[in-house]
PDB file of C-alpha atoms in Angstrom:
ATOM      1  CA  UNK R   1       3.526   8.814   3.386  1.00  0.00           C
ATOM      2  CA  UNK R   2       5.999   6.185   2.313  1.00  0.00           C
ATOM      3  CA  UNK R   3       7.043   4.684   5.680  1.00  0.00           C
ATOM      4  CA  UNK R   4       4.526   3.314   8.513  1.00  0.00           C
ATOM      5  CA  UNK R   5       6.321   2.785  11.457  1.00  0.00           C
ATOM      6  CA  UNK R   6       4.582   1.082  14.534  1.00  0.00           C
ATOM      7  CA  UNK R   7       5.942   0.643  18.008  1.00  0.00           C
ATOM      8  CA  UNK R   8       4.331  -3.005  18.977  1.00  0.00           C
ATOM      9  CA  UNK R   9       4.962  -6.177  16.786  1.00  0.00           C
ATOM     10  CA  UNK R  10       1.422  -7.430  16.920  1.00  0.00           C
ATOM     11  CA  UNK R  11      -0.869  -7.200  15.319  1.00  0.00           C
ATOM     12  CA  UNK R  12      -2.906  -4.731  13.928  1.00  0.00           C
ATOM     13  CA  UNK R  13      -7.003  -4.892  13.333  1.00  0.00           C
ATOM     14  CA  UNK R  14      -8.233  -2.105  10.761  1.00  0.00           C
ATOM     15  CA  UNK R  15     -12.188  -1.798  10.768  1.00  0.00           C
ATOM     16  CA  UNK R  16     -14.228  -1.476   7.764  1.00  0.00           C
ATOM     17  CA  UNK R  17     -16.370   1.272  10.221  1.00  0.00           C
ATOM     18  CA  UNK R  18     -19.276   1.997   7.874  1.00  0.00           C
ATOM     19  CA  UNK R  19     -20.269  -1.565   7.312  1.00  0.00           C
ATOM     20  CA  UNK R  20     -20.381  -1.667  10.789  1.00  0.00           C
ATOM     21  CA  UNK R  21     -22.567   1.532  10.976  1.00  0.00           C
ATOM     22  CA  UNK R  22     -25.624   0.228   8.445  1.00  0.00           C
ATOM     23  CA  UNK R  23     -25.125  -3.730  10.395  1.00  0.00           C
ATOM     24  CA  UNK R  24     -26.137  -1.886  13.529  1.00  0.00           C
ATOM     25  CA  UNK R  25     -28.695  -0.077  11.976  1.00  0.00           C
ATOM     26  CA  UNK R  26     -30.882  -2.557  10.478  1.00  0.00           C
ATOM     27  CA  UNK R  27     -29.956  -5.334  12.940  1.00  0.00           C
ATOM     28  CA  UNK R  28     -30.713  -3.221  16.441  1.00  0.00           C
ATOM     29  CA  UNK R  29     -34.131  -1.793  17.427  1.00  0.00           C
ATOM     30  CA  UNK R  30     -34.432   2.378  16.936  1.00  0.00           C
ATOM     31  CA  UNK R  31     -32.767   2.805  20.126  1.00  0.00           C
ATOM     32  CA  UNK R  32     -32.324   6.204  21.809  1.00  0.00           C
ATOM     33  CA  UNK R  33     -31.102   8.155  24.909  1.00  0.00           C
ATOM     34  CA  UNK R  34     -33.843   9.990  27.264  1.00  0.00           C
ATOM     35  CA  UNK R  35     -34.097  12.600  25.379  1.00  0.00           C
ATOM     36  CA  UNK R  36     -34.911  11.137  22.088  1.00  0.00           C
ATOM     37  CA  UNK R  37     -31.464  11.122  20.512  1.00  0.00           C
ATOM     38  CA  UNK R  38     -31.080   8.304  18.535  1.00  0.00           C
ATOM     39  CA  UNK R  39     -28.014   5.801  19.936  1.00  0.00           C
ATOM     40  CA  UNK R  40     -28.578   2.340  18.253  1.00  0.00           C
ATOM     41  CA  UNK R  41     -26.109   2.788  16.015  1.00  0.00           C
ATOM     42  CA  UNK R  42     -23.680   4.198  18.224  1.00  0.00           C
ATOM     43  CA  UNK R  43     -23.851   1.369  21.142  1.00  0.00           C
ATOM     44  CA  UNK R  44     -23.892  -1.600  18.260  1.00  0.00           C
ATOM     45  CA  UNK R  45     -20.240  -0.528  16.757  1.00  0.00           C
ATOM     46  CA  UNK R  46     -19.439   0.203  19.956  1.00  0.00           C
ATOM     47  CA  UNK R  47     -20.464  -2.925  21.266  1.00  0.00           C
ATOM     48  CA  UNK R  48     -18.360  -4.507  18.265  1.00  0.00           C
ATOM     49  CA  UNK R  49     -15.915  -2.288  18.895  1.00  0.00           C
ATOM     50  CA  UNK R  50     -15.644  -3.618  22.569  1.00  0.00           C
ATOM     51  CA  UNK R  51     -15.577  -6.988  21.739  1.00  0.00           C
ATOM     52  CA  UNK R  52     -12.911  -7.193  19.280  1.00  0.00           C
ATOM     53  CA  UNK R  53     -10.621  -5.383  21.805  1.00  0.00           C
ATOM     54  CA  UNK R  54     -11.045  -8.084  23.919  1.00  0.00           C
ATOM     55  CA  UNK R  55     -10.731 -10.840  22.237  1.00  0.00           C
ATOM     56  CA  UNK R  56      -8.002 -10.104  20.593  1.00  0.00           C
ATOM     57  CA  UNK R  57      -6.530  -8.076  23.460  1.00  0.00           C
ATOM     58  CA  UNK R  58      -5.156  -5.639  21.509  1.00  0.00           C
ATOM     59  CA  UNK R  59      -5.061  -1.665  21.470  1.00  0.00           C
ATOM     60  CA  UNK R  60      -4.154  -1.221  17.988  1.00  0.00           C
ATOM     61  CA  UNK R  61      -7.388  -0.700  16.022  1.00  0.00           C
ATOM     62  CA  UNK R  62      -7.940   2.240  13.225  1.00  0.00           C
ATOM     63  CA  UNK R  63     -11.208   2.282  12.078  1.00  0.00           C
ATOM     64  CA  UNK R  64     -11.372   4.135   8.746  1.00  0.00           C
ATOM     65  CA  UNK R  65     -14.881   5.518   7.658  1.00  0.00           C
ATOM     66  CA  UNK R  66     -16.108   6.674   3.821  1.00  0.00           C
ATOM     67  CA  UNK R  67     -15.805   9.698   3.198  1.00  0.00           C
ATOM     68  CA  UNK R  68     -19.642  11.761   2.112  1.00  0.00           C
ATOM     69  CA  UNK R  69     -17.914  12.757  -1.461  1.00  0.00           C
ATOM     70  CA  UNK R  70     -17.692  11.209  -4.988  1.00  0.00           C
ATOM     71  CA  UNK R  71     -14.624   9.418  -5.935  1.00  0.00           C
ATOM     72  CA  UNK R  72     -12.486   8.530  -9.043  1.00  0.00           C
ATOM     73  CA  UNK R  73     -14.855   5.728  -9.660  1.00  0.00           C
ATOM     74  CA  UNK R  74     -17.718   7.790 -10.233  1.00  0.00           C
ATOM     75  CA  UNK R  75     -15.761   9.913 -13.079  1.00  0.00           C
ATOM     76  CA  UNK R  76     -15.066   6.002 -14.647  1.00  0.00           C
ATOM     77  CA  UNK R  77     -18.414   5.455 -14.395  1.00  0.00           C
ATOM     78  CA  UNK R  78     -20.873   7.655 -13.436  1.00  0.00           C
ATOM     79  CA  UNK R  79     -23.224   4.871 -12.534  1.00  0.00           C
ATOM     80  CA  UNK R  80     -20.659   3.536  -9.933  1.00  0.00           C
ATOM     81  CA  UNK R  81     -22.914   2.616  -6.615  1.00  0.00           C
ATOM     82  CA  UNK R  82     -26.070   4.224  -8.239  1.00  0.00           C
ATOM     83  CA  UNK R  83     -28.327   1.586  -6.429  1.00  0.00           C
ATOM     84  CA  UNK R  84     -26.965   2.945  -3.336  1.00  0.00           C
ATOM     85  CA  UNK R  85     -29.984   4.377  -0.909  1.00  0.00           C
ATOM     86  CA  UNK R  86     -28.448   8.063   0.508  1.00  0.00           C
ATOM     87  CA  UNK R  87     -27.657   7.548   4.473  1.00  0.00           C
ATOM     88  CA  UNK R  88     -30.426   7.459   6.656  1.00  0.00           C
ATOM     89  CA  UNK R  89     -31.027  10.464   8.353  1.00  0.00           C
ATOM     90  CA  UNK R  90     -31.130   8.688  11.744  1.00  0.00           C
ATOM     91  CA  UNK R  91     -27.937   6.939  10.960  1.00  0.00           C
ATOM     92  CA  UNK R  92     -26.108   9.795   9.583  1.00  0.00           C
ATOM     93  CA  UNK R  93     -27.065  11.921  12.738  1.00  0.00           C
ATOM     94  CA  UNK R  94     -25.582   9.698  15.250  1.00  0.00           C
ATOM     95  CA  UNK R  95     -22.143   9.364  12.898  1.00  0.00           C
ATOM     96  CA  UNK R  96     -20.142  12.617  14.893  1.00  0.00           C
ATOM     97  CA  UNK R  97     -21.126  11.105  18.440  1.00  0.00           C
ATOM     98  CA  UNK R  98     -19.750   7.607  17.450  1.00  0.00           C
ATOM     99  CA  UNK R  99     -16.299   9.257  15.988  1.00  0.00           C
ATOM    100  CA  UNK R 100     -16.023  10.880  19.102  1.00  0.00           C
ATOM    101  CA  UNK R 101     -16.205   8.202  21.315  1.00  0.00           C
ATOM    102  CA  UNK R 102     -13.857   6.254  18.679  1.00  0.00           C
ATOM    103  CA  UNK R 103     -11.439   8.645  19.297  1.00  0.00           C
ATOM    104  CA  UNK R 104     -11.810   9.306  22.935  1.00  0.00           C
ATOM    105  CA  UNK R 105     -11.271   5.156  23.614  1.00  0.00           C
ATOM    106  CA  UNK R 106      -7.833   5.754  21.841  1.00  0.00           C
ATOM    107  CA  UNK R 107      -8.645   4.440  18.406  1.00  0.00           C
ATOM    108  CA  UNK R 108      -7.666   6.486  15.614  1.00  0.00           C
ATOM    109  CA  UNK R 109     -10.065   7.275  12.320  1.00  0.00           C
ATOM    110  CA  UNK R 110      -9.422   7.482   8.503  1.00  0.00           C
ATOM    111  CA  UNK R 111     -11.544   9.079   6.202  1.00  0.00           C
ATOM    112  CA  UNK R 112     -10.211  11.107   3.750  1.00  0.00           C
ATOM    113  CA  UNK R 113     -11.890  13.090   1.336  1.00  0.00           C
ATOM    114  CA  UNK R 114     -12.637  12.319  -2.601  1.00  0.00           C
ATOM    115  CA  UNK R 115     -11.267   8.770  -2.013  1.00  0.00           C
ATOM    116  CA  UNK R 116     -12.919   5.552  -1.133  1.00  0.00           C
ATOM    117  CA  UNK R 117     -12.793   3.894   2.181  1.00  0.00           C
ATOM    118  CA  UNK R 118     -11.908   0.518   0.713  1.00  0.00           C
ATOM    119  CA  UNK R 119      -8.725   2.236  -0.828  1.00  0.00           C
ATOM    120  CA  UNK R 120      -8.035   3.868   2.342  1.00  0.00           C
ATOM    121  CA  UNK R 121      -7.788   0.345   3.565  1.00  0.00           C
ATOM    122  CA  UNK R 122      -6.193  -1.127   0.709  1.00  0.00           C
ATOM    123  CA  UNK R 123      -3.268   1.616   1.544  1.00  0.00           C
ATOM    124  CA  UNK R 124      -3.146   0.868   5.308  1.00  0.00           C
ATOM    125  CA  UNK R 125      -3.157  -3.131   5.213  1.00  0.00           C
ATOM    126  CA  UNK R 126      -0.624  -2.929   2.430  1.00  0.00           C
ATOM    127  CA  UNK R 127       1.991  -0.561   4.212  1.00  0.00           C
ATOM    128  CA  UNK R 128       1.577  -2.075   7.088  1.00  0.00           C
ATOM    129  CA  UNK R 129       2.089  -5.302   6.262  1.00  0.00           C
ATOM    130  CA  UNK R 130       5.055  -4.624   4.079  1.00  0.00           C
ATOM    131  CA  UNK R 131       6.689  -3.185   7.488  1.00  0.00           C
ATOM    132  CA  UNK R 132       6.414  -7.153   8.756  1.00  0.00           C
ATOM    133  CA  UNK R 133       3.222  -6.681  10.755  1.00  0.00           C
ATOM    134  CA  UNK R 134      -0.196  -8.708  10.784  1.00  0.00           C
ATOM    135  CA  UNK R 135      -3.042  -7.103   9.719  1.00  0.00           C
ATOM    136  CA  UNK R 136      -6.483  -8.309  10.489  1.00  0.00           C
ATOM    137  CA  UNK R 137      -9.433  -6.482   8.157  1.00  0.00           C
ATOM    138  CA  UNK R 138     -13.091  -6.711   9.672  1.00  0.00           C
ATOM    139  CA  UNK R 139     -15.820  -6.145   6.825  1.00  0.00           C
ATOM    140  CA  UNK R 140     -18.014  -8.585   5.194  1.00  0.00           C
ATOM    141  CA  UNK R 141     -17.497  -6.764   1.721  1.00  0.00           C
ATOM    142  CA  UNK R 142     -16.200  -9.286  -1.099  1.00  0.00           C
ATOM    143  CA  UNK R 143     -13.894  -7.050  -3.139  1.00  0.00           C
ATOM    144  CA  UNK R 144     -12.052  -6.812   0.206  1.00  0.00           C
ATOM    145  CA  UNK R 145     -10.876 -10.614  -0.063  1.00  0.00           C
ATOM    146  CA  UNK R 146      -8.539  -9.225  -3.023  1.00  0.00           C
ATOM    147  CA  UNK R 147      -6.057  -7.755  -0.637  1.00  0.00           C
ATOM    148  CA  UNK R 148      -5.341 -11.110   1.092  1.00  0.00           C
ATOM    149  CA  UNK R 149      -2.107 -12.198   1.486  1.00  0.00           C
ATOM    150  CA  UNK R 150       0.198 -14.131   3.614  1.00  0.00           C
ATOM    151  CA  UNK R 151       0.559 -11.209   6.352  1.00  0.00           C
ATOM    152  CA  UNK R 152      -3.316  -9.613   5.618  1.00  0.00           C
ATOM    153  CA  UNK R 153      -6.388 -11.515   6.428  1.00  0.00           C
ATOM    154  CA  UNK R 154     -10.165 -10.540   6.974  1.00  0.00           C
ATOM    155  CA  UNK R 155     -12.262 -11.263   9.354  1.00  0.00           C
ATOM    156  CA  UNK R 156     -15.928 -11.591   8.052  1.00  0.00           C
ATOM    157  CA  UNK R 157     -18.164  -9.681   9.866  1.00  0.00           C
ATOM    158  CA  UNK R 158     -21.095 -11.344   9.492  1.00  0.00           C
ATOM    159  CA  UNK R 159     -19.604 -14.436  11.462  1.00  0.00           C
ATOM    160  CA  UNK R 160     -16.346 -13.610  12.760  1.00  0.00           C
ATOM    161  CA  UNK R 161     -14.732 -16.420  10.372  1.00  0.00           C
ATOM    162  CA  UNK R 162     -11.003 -15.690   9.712  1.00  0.00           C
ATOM    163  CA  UNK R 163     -10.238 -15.653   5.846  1.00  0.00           C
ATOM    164  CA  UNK R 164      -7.025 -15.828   4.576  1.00  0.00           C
ATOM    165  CA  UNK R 165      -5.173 -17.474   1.264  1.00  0.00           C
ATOM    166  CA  UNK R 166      -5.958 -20.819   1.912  1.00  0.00           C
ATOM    167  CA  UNK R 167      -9.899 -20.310   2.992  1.00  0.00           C
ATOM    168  CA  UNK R 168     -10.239 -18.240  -0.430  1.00  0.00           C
ATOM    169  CA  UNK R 169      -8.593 -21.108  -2.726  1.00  0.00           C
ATOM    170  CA  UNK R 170     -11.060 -23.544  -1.107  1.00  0.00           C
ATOM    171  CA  UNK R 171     -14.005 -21.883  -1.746  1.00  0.00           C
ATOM    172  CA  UNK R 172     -13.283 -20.072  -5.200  1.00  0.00           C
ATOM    173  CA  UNK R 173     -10.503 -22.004  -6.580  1.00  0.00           C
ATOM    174  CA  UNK R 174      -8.717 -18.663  -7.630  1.00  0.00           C
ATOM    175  CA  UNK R 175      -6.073 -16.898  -5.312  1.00  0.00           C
ATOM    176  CA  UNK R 176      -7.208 -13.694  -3.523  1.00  0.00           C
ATOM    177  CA  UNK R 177      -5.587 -11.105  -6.075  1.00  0.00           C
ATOM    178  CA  UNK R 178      -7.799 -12.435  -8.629  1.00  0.00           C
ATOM    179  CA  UNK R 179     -10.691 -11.675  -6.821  1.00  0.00           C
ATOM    180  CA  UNK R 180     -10.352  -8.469  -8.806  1.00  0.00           C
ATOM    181  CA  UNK R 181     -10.929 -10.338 -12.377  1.00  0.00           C
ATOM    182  CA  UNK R 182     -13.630 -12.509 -10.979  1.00  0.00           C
ATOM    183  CA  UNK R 183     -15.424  -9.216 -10.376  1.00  0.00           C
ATOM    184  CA  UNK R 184     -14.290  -7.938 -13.732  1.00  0.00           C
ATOM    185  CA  UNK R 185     -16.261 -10.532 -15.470  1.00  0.00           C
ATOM    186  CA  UNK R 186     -19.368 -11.148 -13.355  1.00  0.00           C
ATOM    187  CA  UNK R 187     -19.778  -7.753 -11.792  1.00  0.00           C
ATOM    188  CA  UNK R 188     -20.590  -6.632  -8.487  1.00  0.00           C
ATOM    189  CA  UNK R 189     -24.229  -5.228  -8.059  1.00  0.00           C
ATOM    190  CA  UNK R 190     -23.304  -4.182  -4.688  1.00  0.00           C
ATOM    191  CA  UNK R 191     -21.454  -1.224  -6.174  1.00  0.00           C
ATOM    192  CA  UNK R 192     -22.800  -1.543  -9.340  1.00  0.00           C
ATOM    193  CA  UNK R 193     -19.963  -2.295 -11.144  1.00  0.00           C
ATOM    194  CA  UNK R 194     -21.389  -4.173 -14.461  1.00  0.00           C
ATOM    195  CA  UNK R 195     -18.954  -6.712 -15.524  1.00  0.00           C
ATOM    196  CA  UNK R 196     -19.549  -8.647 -18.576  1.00  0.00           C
ATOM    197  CA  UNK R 197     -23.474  -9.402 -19.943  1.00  0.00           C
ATOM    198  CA  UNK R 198     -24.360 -12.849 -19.099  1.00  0.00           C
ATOM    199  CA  UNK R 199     -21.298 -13.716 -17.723  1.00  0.00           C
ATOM    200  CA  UNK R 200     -22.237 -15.222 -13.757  1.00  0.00           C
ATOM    201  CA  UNK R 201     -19.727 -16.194 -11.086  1.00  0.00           C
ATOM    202  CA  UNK R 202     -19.719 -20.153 -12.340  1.00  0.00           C
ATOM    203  CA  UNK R 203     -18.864 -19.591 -15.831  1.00  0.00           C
ATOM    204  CA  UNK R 204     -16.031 -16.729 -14.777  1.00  0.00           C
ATOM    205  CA  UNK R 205     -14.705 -19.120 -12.733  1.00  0.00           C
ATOM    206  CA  UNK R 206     -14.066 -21.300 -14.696  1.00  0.00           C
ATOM    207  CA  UNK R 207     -12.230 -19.087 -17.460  1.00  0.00           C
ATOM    208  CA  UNK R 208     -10.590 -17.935 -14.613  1.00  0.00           C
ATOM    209  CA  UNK R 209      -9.401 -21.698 -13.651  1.00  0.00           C
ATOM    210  CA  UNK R 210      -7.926 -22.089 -17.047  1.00  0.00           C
ATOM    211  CA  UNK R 211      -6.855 -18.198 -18.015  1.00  0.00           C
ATOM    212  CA  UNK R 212      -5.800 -17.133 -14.535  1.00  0.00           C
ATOM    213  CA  UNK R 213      -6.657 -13.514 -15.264  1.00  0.00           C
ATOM    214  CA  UNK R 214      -8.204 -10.816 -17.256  1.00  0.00           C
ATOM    215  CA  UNK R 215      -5.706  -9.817 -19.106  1.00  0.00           C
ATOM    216  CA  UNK R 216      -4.618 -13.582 -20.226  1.00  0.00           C
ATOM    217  CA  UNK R 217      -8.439 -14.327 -21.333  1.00  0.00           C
ATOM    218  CA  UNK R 218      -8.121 -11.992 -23.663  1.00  0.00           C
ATOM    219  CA  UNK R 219      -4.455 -12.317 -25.033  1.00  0.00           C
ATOM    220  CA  UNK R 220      -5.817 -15.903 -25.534  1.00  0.00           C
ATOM    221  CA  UNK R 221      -9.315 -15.464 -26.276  1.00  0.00           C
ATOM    222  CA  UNK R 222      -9.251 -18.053 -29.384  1.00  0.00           C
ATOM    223  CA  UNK R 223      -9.059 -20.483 -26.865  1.00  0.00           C
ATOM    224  CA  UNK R 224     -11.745 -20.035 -24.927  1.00  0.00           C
ATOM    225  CA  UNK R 225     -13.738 -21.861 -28.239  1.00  0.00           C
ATOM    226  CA  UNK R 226     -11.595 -25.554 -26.581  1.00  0.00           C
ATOM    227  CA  UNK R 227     -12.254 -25.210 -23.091  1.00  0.00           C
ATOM    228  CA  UNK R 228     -15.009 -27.885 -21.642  1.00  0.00           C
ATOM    229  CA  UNK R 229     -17.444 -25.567 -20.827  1.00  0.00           C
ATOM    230  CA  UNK R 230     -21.373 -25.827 -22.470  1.00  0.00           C
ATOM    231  CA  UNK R 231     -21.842 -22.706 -25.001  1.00  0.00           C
ATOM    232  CA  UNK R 232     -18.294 -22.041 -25.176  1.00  0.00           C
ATOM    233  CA  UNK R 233     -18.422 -19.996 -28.720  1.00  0.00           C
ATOM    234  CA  UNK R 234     -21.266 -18.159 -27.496  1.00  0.00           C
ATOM    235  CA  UNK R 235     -19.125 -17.207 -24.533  1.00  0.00           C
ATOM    236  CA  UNK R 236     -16.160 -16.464 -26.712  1.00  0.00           C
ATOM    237  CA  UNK R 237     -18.206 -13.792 -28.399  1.00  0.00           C
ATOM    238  CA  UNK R 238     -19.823 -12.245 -25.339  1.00  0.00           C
ATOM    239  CA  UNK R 239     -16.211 -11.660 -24.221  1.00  0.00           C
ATOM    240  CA  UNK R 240     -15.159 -10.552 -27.301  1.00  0.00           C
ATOM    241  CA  UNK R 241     -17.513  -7.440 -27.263  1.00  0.00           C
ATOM    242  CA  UNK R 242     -17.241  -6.405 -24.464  1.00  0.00           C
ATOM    243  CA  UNK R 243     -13.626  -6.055 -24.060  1.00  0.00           C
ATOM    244  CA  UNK R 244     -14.240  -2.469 -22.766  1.00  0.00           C
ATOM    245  CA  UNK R 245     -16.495  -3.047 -20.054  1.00  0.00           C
ATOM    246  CA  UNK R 246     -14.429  -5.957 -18.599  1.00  0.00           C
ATOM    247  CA  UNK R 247     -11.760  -3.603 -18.574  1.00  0.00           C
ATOM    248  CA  UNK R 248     -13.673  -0.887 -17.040  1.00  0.00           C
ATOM    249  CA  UNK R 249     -15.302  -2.954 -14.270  1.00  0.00           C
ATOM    250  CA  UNK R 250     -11.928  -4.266 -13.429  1.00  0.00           C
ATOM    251  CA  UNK R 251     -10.027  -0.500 -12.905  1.00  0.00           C
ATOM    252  CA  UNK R 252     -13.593  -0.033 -10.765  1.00  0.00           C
ATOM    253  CA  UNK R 253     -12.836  -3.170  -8.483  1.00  0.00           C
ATOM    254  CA  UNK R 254      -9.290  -2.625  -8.071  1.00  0.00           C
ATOM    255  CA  UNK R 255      -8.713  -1.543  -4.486  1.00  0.00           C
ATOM    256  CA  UNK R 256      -5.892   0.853  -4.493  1.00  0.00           C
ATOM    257  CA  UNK R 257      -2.990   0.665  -2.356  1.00  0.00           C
ATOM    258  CA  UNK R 258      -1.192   4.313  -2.831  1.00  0.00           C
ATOM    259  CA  UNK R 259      -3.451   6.548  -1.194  1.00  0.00           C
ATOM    260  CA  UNK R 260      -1.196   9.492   0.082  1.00  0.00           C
ATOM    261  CA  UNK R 261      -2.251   9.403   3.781  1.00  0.00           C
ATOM    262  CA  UNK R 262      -1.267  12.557   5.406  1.00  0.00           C
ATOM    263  CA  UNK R 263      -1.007  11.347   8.687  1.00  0.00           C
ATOM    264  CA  UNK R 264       1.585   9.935  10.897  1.00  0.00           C
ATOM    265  CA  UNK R 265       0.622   6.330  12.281  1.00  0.00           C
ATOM    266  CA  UNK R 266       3.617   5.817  14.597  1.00  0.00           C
ATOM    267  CA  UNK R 267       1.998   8.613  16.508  1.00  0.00           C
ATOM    268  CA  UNK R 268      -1.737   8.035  16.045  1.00  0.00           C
ATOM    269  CA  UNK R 269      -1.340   4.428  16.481  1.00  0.00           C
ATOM    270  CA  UNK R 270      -2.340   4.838  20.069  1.00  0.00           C
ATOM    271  CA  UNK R 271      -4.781   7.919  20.838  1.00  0.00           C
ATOM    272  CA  UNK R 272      -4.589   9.032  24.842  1.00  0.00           C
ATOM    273  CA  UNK R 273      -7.977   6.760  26.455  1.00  0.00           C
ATOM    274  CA  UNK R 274      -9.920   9.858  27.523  1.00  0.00           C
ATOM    275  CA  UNK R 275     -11.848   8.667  30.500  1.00  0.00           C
ATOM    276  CA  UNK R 276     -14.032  11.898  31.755  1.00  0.00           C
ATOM    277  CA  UNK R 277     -15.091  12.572  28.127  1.00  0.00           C
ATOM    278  CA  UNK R 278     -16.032   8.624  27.382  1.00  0.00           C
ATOM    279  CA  UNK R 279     -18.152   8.537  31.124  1.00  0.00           C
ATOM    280  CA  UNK R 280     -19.765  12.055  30.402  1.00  0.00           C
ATOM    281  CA  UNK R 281     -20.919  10.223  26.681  1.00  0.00           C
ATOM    282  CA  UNK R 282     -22.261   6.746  27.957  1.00  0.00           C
ATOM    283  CA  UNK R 283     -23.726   9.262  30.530  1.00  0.00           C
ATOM    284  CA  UNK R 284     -25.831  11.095  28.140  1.00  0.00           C
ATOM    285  CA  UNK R 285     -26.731   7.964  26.040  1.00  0.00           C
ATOM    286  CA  UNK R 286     -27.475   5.996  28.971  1.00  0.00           C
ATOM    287  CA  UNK R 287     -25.080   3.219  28.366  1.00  0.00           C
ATOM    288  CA  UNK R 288     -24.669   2.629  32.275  1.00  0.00           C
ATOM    289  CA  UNK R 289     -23.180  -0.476  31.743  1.00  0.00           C
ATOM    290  CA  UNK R 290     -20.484   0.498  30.004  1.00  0.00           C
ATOM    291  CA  UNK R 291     -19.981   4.040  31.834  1.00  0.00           C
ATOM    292  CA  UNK R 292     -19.695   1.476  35.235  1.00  0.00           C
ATOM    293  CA  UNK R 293     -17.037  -0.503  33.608  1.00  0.00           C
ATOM    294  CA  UNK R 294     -15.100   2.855  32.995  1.00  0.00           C
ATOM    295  CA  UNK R 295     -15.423   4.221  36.258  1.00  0.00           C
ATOM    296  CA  UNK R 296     -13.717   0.674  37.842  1.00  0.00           C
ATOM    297  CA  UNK R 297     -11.048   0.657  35.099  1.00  0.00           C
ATOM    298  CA  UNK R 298     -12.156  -2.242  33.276  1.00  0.00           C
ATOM    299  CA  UNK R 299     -13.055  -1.003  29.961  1.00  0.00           C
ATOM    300  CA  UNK R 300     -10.140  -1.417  27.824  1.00  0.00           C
ATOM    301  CA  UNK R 301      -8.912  -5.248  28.011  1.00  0.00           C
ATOM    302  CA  UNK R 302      -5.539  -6.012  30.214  1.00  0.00           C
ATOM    303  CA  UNK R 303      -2.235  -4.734  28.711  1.00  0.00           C
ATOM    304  CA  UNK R 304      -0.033  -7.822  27.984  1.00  0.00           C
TER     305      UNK R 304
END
């Protein structure tokens, strides 16, 4: 799909869902319904959910889930996210409830098969944004600050702090797009994506201060022998071998930004708010709070 088109020039707020999923999981107690079903994960992105509707007072929300298959970065590398625990089985049974209710509160989902959510993401911010809208991201992953630009910024999960180009100079000295070689050289052992031996966030930093980028590090790589930094030949030949897996690690931290989405936003933007279904859910997981604030219309925060 080439062209997004969306019917309101606000903003839009795409949710990284599955962070959300394992935050509520390990931060809430095993909760469940009274008949044993588990629910804590459900009622904490829910609960998130809820709140970022409201205080940004906005409607237009996709949440976009990974999708339970391997990826083009596993074929790269076949130890791509290896430290990765499988889903919990409580988690992962409570994962077709919480769609549903997604859906039925009007908020569309993306998860497409064989491909990453982060690219998924990567695709949506990007089109969007090059239609002229603002795009707010909410995950507290680090790769994500790559895809920052003047009309995309992220909101960290973790504290709700608002990140955008200015916030990521401060604190890294590097613009956002080269996010993507700072992970290239140091590695991300979140994914397991190995950068370069030896080479930790300080020192890439600073080749990155004086090289800009990959690619220019090692078009230049002589000169990494003259720049003020202690051990500088025996960095010069740590980058020199491994040329390959700086490479590598960068193509795996790339988010990509041409995922063929087969799905028409202008008309999924808003999904029909599907009241009976959403009270006859909080019903069965007990959320009587929230199945009270449905039944008096005061749910979904006021139109402006």
């Amino acid at each position: 799909m080439n062209n997004i088109q969306i019917d309101n020039n606000k903003k839009i707020l795409i949710i990284d869902t599955t962070t959300y999923m394992y935050r509520a999981f390990y931060a809430l107690p095993s909760l469940t319904n009274n008949q044993g079903n588990p629910s804590g994960v459900i009622y904490g992105v829910i609960n998130m959910l809820y709140k970022l509707l409201h205080k940004y007072n906005t409607y237009h929300i996709i949440c976009v889930f990974d999708a339970p298959y391997k990826n083009f970065r596993h074929h790269l590398f076949k130890n791509y996210k290896k430290n990765r625990k499988s889903i919990p089985e409580n988690l992962k049974k409570q994962i077709p409830h919480l769609q549903q209710i997604i859906t039925f509160i009007g908020i569309p989902i993306f998860m497409i098969p064989f491909v990453e959510a982060d690219d998924v993401i990567g695709t949506l911010s990007h089109k969007i944004a090059k239609q002229g809208y603002s795009v707010l991201i909410s995950t507290n992953d680090k790769d994500m600050l790559q895809l920052i630009t003047k009309k995309i910024k992220i909101i960290h999960t973790n504290n709700n702090n608002i990140i955008g180009i200015s916030e990521v100079k401060k604190k890294y000295g590097i613009s956002p797009i080269h996010i993507i070689d700072l992970l290239s050289l140091m590695g991300d052992s979140a994914d397991n994506i190995p950068g370069v031996p030896k080479i930790g966030e300080k020192t890439a930093l600073i080749l990155l201060k004086h090289f800009q980028s990959l690619e220019n590090i090692y078009n230049n790589i002589e000169n990494i022998k003259h720049i003020p930094i202690h051990g500088a030949n025996k960095i010069f030949n740590i980058i020199k071998t491994n040329k390959n897996i700086a490479f590598l690690s960068k193509k795996l931290a790339t988010i990509k930004k041409d995922v063929l989405l087969n799905v028409n936003i202008k008309k999924n933007i808003n999904l029909p708010f599907q009241k009976k279904e959403l009270i006859r859910l909080f019903h069965y997981y007990n959320f009587d709070i929230w199945k009270k604030k449905i039944e008096n219309n005061a749910w979904l925060p006021t139109k402006t």
